[in-house]
Coordinates of C-alpha atoms and ligand atoms in Angstrom, one line a residue:
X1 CA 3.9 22.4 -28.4
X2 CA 7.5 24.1 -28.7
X3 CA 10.0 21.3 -28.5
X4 CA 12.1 24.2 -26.2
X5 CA 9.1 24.9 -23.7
X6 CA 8.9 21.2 -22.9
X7 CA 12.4 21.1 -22.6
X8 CA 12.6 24.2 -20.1
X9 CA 9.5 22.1 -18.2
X10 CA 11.2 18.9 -17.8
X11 CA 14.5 20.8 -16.8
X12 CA 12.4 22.5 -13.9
X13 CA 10.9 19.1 -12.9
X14 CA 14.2 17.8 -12.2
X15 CA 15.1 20.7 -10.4
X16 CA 12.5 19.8 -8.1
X17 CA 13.1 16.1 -8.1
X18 CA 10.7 15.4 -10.6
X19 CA 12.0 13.3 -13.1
X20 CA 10.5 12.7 -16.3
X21 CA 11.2 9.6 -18.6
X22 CA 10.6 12.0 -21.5
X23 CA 8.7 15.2 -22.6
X24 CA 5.6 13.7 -23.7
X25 CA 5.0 12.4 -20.3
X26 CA 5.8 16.1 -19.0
X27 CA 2.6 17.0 -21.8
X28 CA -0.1 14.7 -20.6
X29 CA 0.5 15.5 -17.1
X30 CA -1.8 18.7 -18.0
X31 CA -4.8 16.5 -18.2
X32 CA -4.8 15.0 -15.0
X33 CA -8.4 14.9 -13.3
X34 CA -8.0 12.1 -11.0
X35 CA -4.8 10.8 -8.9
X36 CA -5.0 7.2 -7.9
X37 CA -2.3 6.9 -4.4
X38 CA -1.3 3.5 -3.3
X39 CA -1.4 3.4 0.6
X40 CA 1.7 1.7 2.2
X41 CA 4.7 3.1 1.4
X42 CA 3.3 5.7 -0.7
X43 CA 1.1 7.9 1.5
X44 CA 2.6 5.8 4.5
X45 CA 6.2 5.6 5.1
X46 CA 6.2 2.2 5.1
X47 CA 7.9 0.8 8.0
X48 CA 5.2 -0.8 9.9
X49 CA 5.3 -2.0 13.7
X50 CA 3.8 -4.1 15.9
X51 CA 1.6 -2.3 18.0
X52 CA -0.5 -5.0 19.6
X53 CA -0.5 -9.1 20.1
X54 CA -2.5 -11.4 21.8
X55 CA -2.7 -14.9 22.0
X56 CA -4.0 -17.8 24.2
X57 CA -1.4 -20.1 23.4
X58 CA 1.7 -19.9 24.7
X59 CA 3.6 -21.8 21.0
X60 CA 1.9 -18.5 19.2
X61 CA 4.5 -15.9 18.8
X62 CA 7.3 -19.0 18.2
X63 CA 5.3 -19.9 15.1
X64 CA 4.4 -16.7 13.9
X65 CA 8.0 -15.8 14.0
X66 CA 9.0 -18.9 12.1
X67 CA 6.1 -18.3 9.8
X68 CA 6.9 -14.7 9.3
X69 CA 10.4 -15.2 9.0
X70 CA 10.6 -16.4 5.5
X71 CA 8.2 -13.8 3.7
X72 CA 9.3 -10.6 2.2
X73 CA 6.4 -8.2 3.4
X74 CA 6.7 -5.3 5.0
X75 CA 4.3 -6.8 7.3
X76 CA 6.6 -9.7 8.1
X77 CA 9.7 -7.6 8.8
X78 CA 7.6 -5.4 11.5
X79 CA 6.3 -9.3 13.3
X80 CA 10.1 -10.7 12.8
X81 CA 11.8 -7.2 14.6
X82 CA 8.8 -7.5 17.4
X83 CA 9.6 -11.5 17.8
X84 CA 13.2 -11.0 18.1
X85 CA 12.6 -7.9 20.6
X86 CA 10.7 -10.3 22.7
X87 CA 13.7 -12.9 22.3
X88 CA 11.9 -15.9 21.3
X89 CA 13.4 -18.7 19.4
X90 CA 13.7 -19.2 16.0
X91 CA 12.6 -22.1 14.6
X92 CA 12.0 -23.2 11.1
X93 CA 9.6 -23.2 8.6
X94 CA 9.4 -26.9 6.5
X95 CA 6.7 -25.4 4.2
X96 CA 5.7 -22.0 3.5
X97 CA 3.5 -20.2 1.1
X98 CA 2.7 -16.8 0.4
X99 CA -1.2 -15.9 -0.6
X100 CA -0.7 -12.9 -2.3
X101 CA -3.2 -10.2 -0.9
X102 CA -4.0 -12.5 1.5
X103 CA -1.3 -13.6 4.1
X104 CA 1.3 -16.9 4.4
X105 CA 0.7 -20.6 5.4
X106 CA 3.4 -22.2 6.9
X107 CA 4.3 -25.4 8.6
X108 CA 6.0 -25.2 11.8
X109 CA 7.2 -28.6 14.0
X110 CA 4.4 -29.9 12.0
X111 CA 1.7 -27.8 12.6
X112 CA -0.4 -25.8 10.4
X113 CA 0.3 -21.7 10.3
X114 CA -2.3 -19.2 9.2
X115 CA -1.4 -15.8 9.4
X116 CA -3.5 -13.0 7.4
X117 CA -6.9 -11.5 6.6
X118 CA -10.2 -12.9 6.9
X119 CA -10.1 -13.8 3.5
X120 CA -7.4 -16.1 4.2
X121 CA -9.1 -17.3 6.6
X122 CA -12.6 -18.2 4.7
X123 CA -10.4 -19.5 1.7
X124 CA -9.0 -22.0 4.8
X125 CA -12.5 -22.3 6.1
X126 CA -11.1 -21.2 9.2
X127 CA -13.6 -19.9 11.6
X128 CA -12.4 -16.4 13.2
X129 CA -16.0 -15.0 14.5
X130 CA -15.1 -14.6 17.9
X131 CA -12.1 -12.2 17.0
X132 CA -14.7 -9.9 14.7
X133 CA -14.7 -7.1 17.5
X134 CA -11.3 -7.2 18.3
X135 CA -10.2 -7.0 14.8
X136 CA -12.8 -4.3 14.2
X137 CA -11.1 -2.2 17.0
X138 CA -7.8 -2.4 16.1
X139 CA -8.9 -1.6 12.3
X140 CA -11.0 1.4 12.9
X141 CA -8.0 2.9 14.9
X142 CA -5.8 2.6 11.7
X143 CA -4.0 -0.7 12.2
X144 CA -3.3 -3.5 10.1
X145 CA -4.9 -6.7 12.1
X146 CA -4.1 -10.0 11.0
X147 CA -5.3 -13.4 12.5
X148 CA -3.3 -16.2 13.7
X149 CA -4.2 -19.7 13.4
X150 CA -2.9 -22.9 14.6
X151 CA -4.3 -25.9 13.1
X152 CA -6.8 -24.3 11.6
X153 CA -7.9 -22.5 14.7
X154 CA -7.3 -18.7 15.4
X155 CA -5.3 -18.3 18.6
X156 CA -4.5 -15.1 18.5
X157 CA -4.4 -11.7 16.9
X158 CA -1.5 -9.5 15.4
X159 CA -1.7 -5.3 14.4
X160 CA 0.8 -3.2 12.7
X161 CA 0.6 0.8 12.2
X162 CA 2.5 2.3 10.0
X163 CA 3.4 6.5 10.3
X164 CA 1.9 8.5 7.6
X165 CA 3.9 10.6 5.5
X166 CA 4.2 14.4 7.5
X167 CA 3.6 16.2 3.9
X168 CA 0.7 14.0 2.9
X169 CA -2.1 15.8 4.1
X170 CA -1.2 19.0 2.4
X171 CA -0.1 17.3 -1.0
X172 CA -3.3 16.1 -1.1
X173 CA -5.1 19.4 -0.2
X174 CA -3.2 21.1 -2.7
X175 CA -4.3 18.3 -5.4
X176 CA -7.8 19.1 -4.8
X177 CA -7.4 22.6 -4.8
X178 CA -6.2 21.7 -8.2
X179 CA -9.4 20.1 -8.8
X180 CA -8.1 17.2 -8.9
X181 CA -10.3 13.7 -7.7
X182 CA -8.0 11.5 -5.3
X183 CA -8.6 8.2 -4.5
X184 CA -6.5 5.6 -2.1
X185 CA -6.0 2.3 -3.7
X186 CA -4.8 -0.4 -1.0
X187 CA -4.9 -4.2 0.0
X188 CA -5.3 -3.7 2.8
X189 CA -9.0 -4.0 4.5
X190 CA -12.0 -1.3 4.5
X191 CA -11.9 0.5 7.9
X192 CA -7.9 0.4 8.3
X193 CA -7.4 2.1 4.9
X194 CA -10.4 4.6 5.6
X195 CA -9.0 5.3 8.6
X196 CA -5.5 6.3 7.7
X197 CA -7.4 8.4 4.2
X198 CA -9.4 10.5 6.8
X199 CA -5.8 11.2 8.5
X200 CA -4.9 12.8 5.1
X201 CA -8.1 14.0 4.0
X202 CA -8.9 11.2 1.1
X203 CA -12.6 10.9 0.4
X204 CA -12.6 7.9 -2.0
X205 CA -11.3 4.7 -0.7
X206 CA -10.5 1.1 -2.7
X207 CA -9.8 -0.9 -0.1
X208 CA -9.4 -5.3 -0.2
X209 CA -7.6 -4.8 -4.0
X210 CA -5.7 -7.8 -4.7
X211 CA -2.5 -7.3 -6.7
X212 CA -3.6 -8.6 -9.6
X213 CA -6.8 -6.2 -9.9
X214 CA -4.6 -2.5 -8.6
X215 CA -4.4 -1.8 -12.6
X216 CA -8.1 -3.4 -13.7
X217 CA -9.1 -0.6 -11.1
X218 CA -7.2 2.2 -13.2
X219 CA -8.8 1.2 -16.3
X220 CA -12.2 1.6 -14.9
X221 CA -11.6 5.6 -14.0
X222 CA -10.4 5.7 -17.3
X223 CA -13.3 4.2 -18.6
X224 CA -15.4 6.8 -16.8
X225 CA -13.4 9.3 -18.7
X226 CA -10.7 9.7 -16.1
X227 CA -7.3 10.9 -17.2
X228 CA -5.8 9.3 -14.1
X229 CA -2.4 9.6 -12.6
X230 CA -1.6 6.2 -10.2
X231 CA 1.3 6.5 -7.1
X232 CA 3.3 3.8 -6.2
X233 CA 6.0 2.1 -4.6
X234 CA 5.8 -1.5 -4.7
X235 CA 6.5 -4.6 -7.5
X236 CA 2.6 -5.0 -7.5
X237 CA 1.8 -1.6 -8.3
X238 CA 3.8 -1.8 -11.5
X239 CA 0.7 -3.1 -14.2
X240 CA -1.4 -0.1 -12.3
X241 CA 1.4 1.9 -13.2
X242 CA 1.9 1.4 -16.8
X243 CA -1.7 1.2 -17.2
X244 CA -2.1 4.9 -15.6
X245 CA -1.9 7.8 -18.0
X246 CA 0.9 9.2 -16.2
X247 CA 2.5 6.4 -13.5
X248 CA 4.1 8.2 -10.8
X249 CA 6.7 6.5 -9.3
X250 CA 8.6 7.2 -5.3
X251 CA 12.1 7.3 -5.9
X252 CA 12.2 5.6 -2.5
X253 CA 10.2 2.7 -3.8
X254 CA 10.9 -0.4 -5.9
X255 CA 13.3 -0.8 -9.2
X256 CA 9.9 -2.3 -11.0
X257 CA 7.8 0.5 -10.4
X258 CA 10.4 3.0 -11.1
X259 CA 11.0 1.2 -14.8
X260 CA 7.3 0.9 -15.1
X261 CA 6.7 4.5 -14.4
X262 CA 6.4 7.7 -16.5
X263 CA 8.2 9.7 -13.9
X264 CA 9.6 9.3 -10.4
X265 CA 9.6 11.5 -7.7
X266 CA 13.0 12.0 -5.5
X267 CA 12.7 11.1 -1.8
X268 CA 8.8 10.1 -2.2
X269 CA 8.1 13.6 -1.3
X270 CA 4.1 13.6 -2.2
X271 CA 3.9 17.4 -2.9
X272 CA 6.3 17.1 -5.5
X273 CA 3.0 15.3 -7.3
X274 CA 0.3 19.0 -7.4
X275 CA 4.0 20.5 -8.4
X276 CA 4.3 18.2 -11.0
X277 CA 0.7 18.9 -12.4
X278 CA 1.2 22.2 -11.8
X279 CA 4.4 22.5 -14.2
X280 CA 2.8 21.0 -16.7
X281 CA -0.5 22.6 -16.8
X282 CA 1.8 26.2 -16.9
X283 CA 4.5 24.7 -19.6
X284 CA 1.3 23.8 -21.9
X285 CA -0.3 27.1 -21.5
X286 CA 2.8 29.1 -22.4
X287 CA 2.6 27.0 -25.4
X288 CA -0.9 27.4 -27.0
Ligands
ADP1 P1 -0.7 -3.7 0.6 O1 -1.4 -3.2 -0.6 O2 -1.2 -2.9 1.8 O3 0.8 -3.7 0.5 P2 -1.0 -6.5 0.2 O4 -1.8 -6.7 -1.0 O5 0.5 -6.9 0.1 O6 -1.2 -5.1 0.9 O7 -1.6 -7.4 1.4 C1 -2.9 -7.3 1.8 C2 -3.1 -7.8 3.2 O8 -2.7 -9.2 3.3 C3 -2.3 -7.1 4.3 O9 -2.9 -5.9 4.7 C4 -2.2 -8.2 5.3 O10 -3.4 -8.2 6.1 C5 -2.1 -9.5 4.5 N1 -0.8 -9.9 4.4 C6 0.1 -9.8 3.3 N2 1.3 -10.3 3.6 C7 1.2 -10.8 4.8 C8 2.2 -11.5 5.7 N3 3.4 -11.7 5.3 N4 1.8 -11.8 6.9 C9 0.5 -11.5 7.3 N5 -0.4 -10.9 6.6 C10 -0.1 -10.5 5.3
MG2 MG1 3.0 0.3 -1.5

């Protein structure tokens, strides 16, 4: 490899808005044969709403809000805009935990506040089974359902959608036409995320990851022989990232995945990923 081809490649890339840490990075970008996308904020854009709540009890959406209110997710910022919307009061959390993966527990005016998956749920021995359809529904049309228990009873039901990115679908035909395998790796649940990957045209879903196991899932491609680029945006996609052969960062996304990546993309434009591979495989084949 010419040090000056490399150096004409990366120089290009950042022309685009692809911006890599350095040109060995630029090199091994060649041998891509899988691309591993996070879902929200990566193929989605990340700002989730509330699309749908329900409830039987009328104390619901005041705790959830309460509940909601001190968490960080994306998830909790939608349920926090739609509480104020609806003008309810704030009250305040005494105790609150966040289950990574999972959902929060909180304690509001002394009661118990589940919000989350099912999982959180089971790990609460909650019992949810008369909300299965509903959460079934709102799933297989895309949304992000999460149950809402009081006292260690579900009372209700919350679902957030999130708008997936307008270039998506065509960044990820143009991967494959690069004969490239692309795979969606998400916490979020099994029909939501295959939902929104059949909206872009993803075949091969991980769905339920926790954030602890996005990168243990890298290193098994790899195992198969993968040489596999991973997307993301967030502070949990950052061990996936550095694990990756090539970690792809959004330049919209987190400082931590940004410093854990091998390149970032300006904007989170996803076609500037096939570009990338692209660049590469032409700057290595002007070399040999
Ligand atoms: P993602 O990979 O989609 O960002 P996470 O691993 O952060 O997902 O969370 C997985 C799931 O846990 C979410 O889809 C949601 O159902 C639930 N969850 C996470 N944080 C919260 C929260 N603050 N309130 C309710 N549910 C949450
Ligand atoms: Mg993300």
């Amino acid at each position: 490899a010419t040090p000056t081809s490399i150096m004409v490649g990366t120089g290009k890339g950042a022309e685009y808005g692809i911006l890599f840490k350095g040109g060995e990075h630029l090199e091994i970008t060649h041998q891509i044969n899988a691309v591993v996308l996070d879902k929200t904020g990566t193929i989605t854009v990340g700002k989730p709403k509330v699309t749908d709540f329900e409830t039987s009890d009328l104390r619901t959406l005041k705790y959830l809000y309460a509940a909601e209110k001190a968490s960080e997710h994306p998830i909790a910022e939608a349920i926090v805009d739609f509480a104020k919307q609806e003008q309810v009061p704030l009250l305040e959390a005494t105790q609150f935990e966040a289950v990574p993966g999972h959902g929060i527990i909180a304690m509001v005016e002394n009661n118990t506040v589940h919000v989350g998956t099912r999982r959180l749920m089971n790990k609460s021995k909650i019992n949810y089974g008369s909300y299965e359809e509903k959460l079934i529904q709102f799933e297989e049309d895309g949304k992000t359902a999460m149950l809402i228990a009081i006292n260690h009873e579900v009372v209700g039901i919350v679902a957030v959608a999130d708008t997936v990115k307008s270039t998506a679908k065509e960044a990820i035909a143009q991967l494959k036409a690069l004969n490239i395998d692309v795979y969606m790796l998400t916490g979020d649940n099994e029909k939501t995320a295959r939902a929104i990957a059949r909206e872009v045209g993803i075949d091969n879903v991980i769905a339920e990851v926790l954030p602890e196991d996005k990168a243990k899932h890298v290193k098994q491609l790899q195992e198969k022989g993968k040489k596999v680029a991973m997307v993301g945006d967030g502070i949990n996609d950052a061990p996936a990232l550095a694990t990756a052969d090539v970690g792809i960062a959004i330049g919209t996304g987190t400082d931590v995945a940004i410093e854990a990546a091998h390149l970032t993309i300006l904007g989170g434009e996803l076609t500037l990923i096939p570009k990338a591979i692209y660049l590469s495989r032409k700057t290595m084949q002007n070399i040999r």
